Coordinates of C-alpha atoms in Angstrom, one line a residue:
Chain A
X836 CA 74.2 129.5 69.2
X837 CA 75.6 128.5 66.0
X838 CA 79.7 127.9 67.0
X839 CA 81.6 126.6 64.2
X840 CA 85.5 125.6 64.5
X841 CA 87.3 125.8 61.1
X842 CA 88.4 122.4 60.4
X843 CA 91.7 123.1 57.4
X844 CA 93.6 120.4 58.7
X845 CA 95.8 122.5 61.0
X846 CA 96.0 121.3 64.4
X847 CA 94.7 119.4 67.0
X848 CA 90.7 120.9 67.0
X849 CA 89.1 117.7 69.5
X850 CA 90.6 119.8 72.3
X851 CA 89.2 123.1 71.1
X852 CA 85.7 121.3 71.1
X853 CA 85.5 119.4 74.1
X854 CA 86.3 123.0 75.9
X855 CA 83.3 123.9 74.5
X856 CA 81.4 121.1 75.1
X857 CA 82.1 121.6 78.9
X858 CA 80.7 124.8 78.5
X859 CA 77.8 123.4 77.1
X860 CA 78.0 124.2 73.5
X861 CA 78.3 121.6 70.6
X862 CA 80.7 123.2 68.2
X863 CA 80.5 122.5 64.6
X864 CA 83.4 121.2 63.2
X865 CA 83.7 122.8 59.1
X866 CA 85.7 124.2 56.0
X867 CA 82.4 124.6 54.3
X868 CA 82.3 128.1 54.0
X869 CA 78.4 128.6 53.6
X870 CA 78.7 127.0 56.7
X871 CA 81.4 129.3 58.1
X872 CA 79.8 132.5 57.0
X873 CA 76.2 131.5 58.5
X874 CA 77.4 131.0 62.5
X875 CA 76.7 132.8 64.7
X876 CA 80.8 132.5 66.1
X877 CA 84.0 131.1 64.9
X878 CA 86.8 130.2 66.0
X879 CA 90.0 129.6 63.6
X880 CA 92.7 127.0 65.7
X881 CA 95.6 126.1 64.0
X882 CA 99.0 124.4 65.7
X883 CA 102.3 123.5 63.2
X884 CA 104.0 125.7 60.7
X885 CA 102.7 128.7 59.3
X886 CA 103.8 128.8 55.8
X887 CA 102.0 125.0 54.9
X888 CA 98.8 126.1 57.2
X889 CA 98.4 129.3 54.8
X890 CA 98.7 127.3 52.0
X891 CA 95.9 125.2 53.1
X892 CA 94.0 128.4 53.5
X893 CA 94.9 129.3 50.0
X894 CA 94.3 126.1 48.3
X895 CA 90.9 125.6 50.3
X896 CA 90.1 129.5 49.2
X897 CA 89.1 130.2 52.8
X898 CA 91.6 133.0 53.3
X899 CA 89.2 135.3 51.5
X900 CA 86.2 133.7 53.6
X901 CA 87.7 134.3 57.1
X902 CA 88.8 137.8 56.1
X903 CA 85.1 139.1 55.0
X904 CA 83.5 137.5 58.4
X905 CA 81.6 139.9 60.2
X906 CA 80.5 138.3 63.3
X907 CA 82.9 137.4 66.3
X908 CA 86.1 135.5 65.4
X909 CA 88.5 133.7 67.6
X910 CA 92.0 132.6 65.9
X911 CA 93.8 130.4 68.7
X912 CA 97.4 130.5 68.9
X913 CA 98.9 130.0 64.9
X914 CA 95.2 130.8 64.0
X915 CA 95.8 133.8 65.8
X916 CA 99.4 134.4 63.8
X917 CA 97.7 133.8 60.8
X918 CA 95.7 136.6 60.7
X919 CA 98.3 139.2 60.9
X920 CA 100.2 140.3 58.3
X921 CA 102.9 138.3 57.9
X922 CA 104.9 135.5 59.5
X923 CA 108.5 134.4 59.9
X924 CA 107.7 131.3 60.1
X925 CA 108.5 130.1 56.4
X926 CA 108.5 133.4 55.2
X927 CA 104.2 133.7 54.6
X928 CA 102.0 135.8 53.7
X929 CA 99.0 135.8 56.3
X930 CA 95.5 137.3 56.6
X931 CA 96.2 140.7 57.2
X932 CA 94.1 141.5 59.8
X933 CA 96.4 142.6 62.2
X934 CA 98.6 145.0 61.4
X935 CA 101.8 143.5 62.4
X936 CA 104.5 141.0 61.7
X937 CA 104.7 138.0 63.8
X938 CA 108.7 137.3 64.5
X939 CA 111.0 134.1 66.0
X940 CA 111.8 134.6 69.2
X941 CA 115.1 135.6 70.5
X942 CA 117.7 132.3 71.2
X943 CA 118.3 134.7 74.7
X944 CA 115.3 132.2 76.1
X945 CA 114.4 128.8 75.1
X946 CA 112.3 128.4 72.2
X947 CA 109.6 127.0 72.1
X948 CA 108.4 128.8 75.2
X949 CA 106.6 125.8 76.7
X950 CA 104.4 126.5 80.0
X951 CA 102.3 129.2 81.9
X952 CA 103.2 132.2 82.2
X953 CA 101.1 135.7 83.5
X954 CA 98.7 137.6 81.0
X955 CA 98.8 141.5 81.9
X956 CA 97.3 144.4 80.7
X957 CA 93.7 143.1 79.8
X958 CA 91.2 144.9 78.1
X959 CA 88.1 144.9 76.5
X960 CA 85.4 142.6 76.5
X961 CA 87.0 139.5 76.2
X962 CA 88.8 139.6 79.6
X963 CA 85.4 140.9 81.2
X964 CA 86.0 140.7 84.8
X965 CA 89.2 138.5 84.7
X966 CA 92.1 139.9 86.6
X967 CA 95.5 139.0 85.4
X968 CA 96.3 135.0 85.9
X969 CA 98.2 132.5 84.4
X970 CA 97.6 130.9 80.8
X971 CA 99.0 128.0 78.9
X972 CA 101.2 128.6 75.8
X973 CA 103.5 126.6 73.5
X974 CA 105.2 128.7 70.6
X975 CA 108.3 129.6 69.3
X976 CA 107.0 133.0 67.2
X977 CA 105.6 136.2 68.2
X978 CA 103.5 139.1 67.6
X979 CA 104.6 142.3 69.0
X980 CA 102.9 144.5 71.2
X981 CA 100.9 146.9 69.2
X982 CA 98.0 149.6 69.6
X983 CA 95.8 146.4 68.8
X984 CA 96.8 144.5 71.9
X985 CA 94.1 143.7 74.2
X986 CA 96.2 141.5 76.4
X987 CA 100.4 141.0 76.9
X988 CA 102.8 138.9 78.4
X989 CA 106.5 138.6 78.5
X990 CA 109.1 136.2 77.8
X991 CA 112.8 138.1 77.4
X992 CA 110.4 141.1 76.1
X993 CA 106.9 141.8 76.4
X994 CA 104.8 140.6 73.4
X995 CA 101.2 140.2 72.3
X996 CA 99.2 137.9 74.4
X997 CA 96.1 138.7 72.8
X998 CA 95.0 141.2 70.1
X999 CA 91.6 142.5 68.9
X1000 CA 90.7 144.7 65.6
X1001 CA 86.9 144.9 65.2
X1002 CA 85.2 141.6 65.4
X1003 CA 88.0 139.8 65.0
X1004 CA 90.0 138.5 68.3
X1005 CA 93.1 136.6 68.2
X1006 CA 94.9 134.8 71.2
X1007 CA 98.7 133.5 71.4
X1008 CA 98.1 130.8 74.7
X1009 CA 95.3 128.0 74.6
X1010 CA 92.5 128.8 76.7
X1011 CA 91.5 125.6 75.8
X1012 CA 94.2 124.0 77.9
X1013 CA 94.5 127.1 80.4
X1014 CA 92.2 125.9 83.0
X1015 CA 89.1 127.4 84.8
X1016 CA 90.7 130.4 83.8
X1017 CA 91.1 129.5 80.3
X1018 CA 86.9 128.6 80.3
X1019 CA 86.4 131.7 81.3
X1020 CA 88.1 133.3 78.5
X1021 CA 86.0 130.9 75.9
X1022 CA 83.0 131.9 78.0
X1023 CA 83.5 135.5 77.5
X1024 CA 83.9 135.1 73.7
X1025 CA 80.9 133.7 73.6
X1026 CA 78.7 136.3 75.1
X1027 CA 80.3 139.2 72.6
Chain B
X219 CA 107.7 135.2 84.0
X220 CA 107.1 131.7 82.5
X221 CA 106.9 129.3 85.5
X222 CA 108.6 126.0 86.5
X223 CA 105.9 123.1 85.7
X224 CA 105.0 120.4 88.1
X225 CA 103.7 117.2 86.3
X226 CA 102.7 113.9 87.5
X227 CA 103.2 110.9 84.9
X228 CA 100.7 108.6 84.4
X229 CA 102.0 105.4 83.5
X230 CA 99.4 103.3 81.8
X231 CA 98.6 99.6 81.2
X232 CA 96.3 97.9 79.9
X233 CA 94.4 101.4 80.2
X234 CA 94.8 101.6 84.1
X235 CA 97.7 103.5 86.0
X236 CA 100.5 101.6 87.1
X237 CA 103.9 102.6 88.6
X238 CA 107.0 100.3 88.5
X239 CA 110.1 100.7 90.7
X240 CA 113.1 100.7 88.5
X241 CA 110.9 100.0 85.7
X242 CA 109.9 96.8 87.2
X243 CA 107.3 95.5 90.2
X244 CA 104.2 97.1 88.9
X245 CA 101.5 98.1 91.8
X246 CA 98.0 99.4 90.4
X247 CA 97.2 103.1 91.6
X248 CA 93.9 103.9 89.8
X249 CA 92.0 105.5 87.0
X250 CA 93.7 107.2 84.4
X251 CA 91.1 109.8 83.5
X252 CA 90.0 110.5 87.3
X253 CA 93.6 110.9 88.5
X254 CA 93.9 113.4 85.7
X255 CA 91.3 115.6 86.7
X256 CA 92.4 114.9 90.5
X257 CA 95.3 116.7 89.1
X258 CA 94.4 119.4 87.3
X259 CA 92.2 120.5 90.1
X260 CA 95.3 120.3 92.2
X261 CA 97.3 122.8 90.6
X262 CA 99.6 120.1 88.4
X263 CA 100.4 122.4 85.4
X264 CA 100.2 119.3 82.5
X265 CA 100.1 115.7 82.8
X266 CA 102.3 112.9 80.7
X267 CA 100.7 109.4 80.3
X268 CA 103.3 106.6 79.6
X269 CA 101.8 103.9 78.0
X270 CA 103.6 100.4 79.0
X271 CA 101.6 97.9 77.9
X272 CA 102.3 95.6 74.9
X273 CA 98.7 94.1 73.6
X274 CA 97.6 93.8 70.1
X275 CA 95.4 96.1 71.2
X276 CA 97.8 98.7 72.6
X277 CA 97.3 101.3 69.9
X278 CA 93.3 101.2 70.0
X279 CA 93.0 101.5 73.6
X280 CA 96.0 104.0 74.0
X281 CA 93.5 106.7 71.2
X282 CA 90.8 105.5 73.3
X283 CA 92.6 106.6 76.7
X284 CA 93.4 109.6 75.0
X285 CA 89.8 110.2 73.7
X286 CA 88.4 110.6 77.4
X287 CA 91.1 112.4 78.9
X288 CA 91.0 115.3 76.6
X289 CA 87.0 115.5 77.1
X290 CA 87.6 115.8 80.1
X291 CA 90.8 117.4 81.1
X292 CA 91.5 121.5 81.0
X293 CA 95.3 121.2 81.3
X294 CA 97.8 119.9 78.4
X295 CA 98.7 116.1 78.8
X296 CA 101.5 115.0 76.4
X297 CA 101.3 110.6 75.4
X298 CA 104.4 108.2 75.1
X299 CA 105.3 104.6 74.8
X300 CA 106.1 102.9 71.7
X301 CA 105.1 105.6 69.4
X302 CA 107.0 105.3 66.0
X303 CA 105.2 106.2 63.4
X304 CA 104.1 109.4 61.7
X305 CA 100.7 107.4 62.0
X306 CA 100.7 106.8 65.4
X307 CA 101.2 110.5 66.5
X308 CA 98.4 111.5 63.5
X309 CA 96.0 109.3 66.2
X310 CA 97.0 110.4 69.2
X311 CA 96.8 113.9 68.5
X312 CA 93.3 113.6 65.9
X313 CA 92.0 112.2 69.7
X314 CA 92.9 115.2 71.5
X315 CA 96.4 114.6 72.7
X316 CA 98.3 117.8 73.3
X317 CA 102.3 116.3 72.6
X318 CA 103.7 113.0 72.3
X319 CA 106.7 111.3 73.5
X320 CA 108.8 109.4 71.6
X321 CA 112.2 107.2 72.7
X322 CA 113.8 104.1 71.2
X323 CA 111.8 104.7 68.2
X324 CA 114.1 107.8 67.6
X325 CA 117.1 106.5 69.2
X326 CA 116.8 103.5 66.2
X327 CA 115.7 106.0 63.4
X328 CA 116.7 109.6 64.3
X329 CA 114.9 111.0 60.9
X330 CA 111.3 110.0 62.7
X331 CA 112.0 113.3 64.8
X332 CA 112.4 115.4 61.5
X333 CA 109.0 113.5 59.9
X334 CA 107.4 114.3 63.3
X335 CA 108.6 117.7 63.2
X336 CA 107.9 118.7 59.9
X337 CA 103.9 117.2 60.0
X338 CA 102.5 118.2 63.2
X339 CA 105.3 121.4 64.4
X340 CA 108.2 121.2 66.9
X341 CA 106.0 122.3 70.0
X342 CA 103.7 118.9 70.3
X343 CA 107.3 116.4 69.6
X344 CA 109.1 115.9 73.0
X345 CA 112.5 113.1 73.0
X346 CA 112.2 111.3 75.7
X347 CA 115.7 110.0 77.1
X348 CA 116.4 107.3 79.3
X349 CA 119.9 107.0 80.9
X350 CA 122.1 105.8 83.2
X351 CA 125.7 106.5 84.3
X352 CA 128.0 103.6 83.0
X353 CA 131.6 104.2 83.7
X354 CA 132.0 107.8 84.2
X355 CA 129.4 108.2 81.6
X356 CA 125.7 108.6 80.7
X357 CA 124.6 106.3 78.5
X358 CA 121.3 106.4 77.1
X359 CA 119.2 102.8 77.3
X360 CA 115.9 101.1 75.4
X361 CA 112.7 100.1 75.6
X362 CA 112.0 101.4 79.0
X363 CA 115.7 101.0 80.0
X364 CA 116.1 97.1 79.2
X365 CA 118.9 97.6 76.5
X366 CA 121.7 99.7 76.9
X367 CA 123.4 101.7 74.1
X368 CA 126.7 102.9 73.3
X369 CA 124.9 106.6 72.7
X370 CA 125.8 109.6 75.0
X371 CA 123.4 111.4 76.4
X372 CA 124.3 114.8 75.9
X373 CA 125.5 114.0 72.2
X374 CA 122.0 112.5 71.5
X375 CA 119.8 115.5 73.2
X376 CA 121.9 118.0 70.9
X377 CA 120.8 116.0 68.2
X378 CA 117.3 115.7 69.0
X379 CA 117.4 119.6 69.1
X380 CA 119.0 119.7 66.1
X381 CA 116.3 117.7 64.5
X382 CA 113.8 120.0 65.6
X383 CA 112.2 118.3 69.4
X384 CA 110.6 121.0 71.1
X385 CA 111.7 119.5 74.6
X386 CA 113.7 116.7 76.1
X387 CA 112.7 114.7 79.0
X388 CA 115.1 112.9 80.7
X389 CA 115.1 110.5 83.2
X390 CA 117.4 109.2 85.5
X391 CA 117.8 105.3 85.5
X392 CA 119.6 105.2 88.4
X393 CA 117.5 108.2 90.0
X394 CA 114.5 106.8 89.5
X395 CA 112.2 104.8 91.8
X396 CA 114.9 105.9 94.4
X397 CA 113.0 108.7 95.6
X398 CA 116.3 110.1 96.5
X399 CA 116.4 113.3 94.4
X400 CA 116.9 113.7 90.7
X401 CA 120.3 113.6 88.8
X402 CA 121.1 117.6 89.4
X403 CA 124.4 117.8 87.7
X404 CA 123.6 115.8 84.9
X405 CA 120.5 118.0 84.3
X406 CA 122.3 121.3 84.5
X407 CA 124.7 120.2 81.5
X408 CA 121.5 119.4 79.5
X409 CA 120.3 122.6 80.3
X410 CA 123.3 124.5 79.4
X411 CA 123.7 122.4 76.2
X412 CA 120.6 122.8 74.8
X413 CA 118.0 125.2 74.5
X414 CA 114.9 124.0 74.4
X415 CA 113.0 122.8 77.6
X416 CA 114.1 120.1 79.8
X417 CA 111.9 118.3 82.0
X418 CA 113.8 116.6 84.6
X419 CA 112.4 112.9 85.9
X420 CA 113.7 110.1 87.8
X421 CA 114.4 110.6 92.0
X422 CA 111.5 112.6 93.5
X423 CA 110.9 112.0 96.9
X424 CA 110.5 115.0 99.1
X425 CA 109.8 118.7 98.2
X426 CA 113.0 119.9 98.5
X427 CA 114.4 117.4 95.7
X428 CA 112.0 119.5 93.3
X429 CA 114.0 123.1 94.8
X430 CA 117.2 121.5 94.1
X431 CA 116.2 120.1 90.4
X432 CA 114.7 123.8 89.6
X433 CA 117.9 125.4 91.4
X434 CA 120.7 123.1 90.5
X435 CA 119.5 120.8 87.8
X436 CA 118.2 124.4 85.9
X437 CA 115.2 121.9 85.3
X438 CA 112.3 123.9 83.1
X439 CA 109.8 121.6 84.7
X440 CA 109.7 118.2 87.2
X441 CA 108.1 115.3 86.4
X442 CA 107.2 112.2 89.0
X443 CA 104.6 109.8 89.3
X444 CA 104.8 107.5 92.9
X445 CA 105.4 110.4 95.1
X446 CA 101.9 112.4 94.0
X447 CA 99.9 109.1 92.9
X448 CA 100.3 107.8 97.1
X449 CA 99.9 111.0 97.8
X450 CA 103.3 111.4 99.8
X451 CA 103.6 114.8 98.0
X452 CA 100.7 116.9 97.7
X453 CA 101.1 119.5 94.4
X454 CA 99.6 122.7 96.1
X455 CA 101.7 122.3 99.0
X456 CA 104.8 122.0 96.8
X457 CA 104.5 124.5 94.6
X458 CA 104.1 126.9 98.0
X459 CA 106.8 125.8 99.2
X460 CA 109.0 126.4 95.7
X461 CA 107.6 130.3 95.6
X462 CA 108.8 130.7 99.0
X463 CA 112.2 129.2 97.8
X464 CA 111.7 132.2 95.2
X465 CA 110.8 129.5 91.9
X466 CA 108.3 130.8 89.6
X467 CA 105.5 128.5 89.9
X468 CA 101.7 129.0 89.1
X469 CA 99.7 129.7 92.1

């Protein structure tokens, strides 16, 4: 199992490893993208601000590299917001994978949510034989629920917890940080 | 629902856990990175380490620390203690820490929150405050509560906000070691003045301190240190106790 983590200089990425490694998978940490393109999985972290993590994308030309990947993808949290369409967050451009705009949340709750709150409506293969639980999140911006929601939770409205188009997966919470629960999730990505 | 968080503090020195009494009268009460796991498998929902020590070596052993916690730890952990540098939090989080803590460090040059802010994202940069009531008002203290300041409390946590902290966490200097509940009132106007997170510390002694702080304080999440290190206050039986008080907790 080739697991490669896309190192763009975005976020804390030890944490993302060491879940791994406690799975018992040495992940690959990379922006090369020969090396990118060749594993088997990737997964594409990211914590901070989304307008100066897409320009590192840009500048590093791996915006194009992510987009073509075929085999299973993992963005985590602003990896995760990255990939859709657009974001708030400085007014950026993102991937485009997911159709839909990821917004600021409403000052009606405190932002940044910080804590665990309940995923609900799993599907798909992801959440294979999870039931809903609690997960770990820290963020201020949102992606809607949409028809490509394979997960939701809510926080003054329901929102995207998780969302899936193809290969490509994307989660909002850690699962890094999210406990045995969390491990599961990571698990599960790994046997797509 | 996003829950109310329950987390022990670590404080560190010298790379071992210690907890002082009114910031004084240190007593040794273990390994950092096996009490961390302890806890996580307890049901704590994140864990702060405090580091207290003042070595030449502090900032080596501190990433260290950090290193084999995060290997080793499924749960967030956010690190303090004389962090004041955009360097310093560039270590701490390169070694797998999750947030950082920063006081005096801010309290002597507020721009260090915007620098934080600005390079690593609101979400990982918590102000921590401590204060104590002075004549009718809080007033927030130094370097572990040595110094006292002429700065308000509530004027310098609406500034923090303002500057872009993703959470305050204040403690209670004349709360804390006391283990006879956390400052409540105090709390509640922090929550109502702010609106980010606020993690109440400073007072915990019995389970229903931690009600009151969620119910009357308006707390987001309660943070203590002596009462679940001696095991006075086990976490599973708290938080059970708190969802039958109706508080969202994770169970």
């Amino acid at each position: 199992m080739k697991l490669v983590i896309i190192d763009y200089g975005a976020g804390n990425i030890q944490s993302i490893k060491f879940a791994f490694q406690r799975l018992g998978v040495e992940a690959l940490l990379s922006n090369d993208s020969e090396q990118i393109k060749n594993a088997d999985k990737v997964i594409f972290p990211g914590v901070g601000e989304a307008s100066s993590a897409m320009t590192k994308l840009w500048e590093s030309g791996l915006h194009d590299v992510i987009a073509d990947l075929k085999q299973p993808v993992l963005g985590i949290c602003l990896g995760m917001q990255l990939m859709c369409d657009s974001s708030e967050e400085g007014a950026t451009k993102g991937l485009g994978i997911f159709n839909t705009d990821v917004v600021r949340f409403n000052s009606d709750v405190k932002v940044p949510q910080i804590g665990w709150n309940k995923i609900e409506n799993l599907r798909g293969d992801l959440f294979q034989g999870l039931e809903n639980d609690y997960i770990y999140l820290v963020h201020s911006f949102y992606a809607p629920k949409t028809i490509e929601s394979i997960a939701t939770s809510t926080y003054g409205l329901e929102y995207s917890a998780a969302l899936q188009k193809d290969n490509f997966y994307g989660v909002q919470f850690h699962p890094e940080k999210s406990g045995t629960y969390g491990a599961k999730i990571l698990s599960n990505f790994l046997a797509l | 629902m996003l829950t109310k968080r329950i987390i022990p503090c670590l404080d560190i020195k010298d790379g071992r856990t210690v907890k002082g009494v009114n910031f004084v009268d240190l007593r040794d009460a273990g390994d950092p990175v096996e009490l961390a796991q302890r806890y996580a498998v307890e049901g704590a929902d994140e864990l702060v380490f405090l580091d207290i020590s003042a070595t030449e070596q502090k900032r080596k052993t501190l990433a260290d620390l950090v290193y084999n916690v995060a290997e080793k730890l499924n749960i967030p952990f956010t690190v303090g203690g004389g962090i004041s540098s955009v360097e310093d939090v560039d270590i701490l989080l390169q070694n797998g820490a999750d947030k950082v803590s920063i006081n005096s460090s801010a309290v002597k040059r507020p721009e260090l929150i915007n620098e934080l802010v600005a390079k690593f994202g609101s979400q990982c940069i918590v102000v921590a405050i401590d204060a104590k009531h002075v004549d009718g008002q809080w007033k927030v203290h130094l370097v572990g509560g040595k110094v006292a300041t002429e700065i308000d409390l509530f004027e310098w946590a609406k500034e923090a906000e303002q500057r872009g902290a993703g959470e305050i966490l204040f403690t209670s200097m004349d709360n804390d070691g006391t283990k006879n509940g956390f400052a409540y009132e105090a709390l509640a106007k922090l929550s109502a003045l702010v609106n980010i997170p606020i993690i109440a510390s400073g007072g915990a002694g019995n389970v229903h301190h931690f009600t009151e702080t969620f119910k009357i304080g308006k707390a987001d999440a309660a943070l203590a240190a002596s009462v679940f290190h001696f095991k006075e206050i086990e976490i599973k039986g708290l938080k059970e106790e708190l969802k039958s008080e109706g508080i969202p907790v994770r169970l």
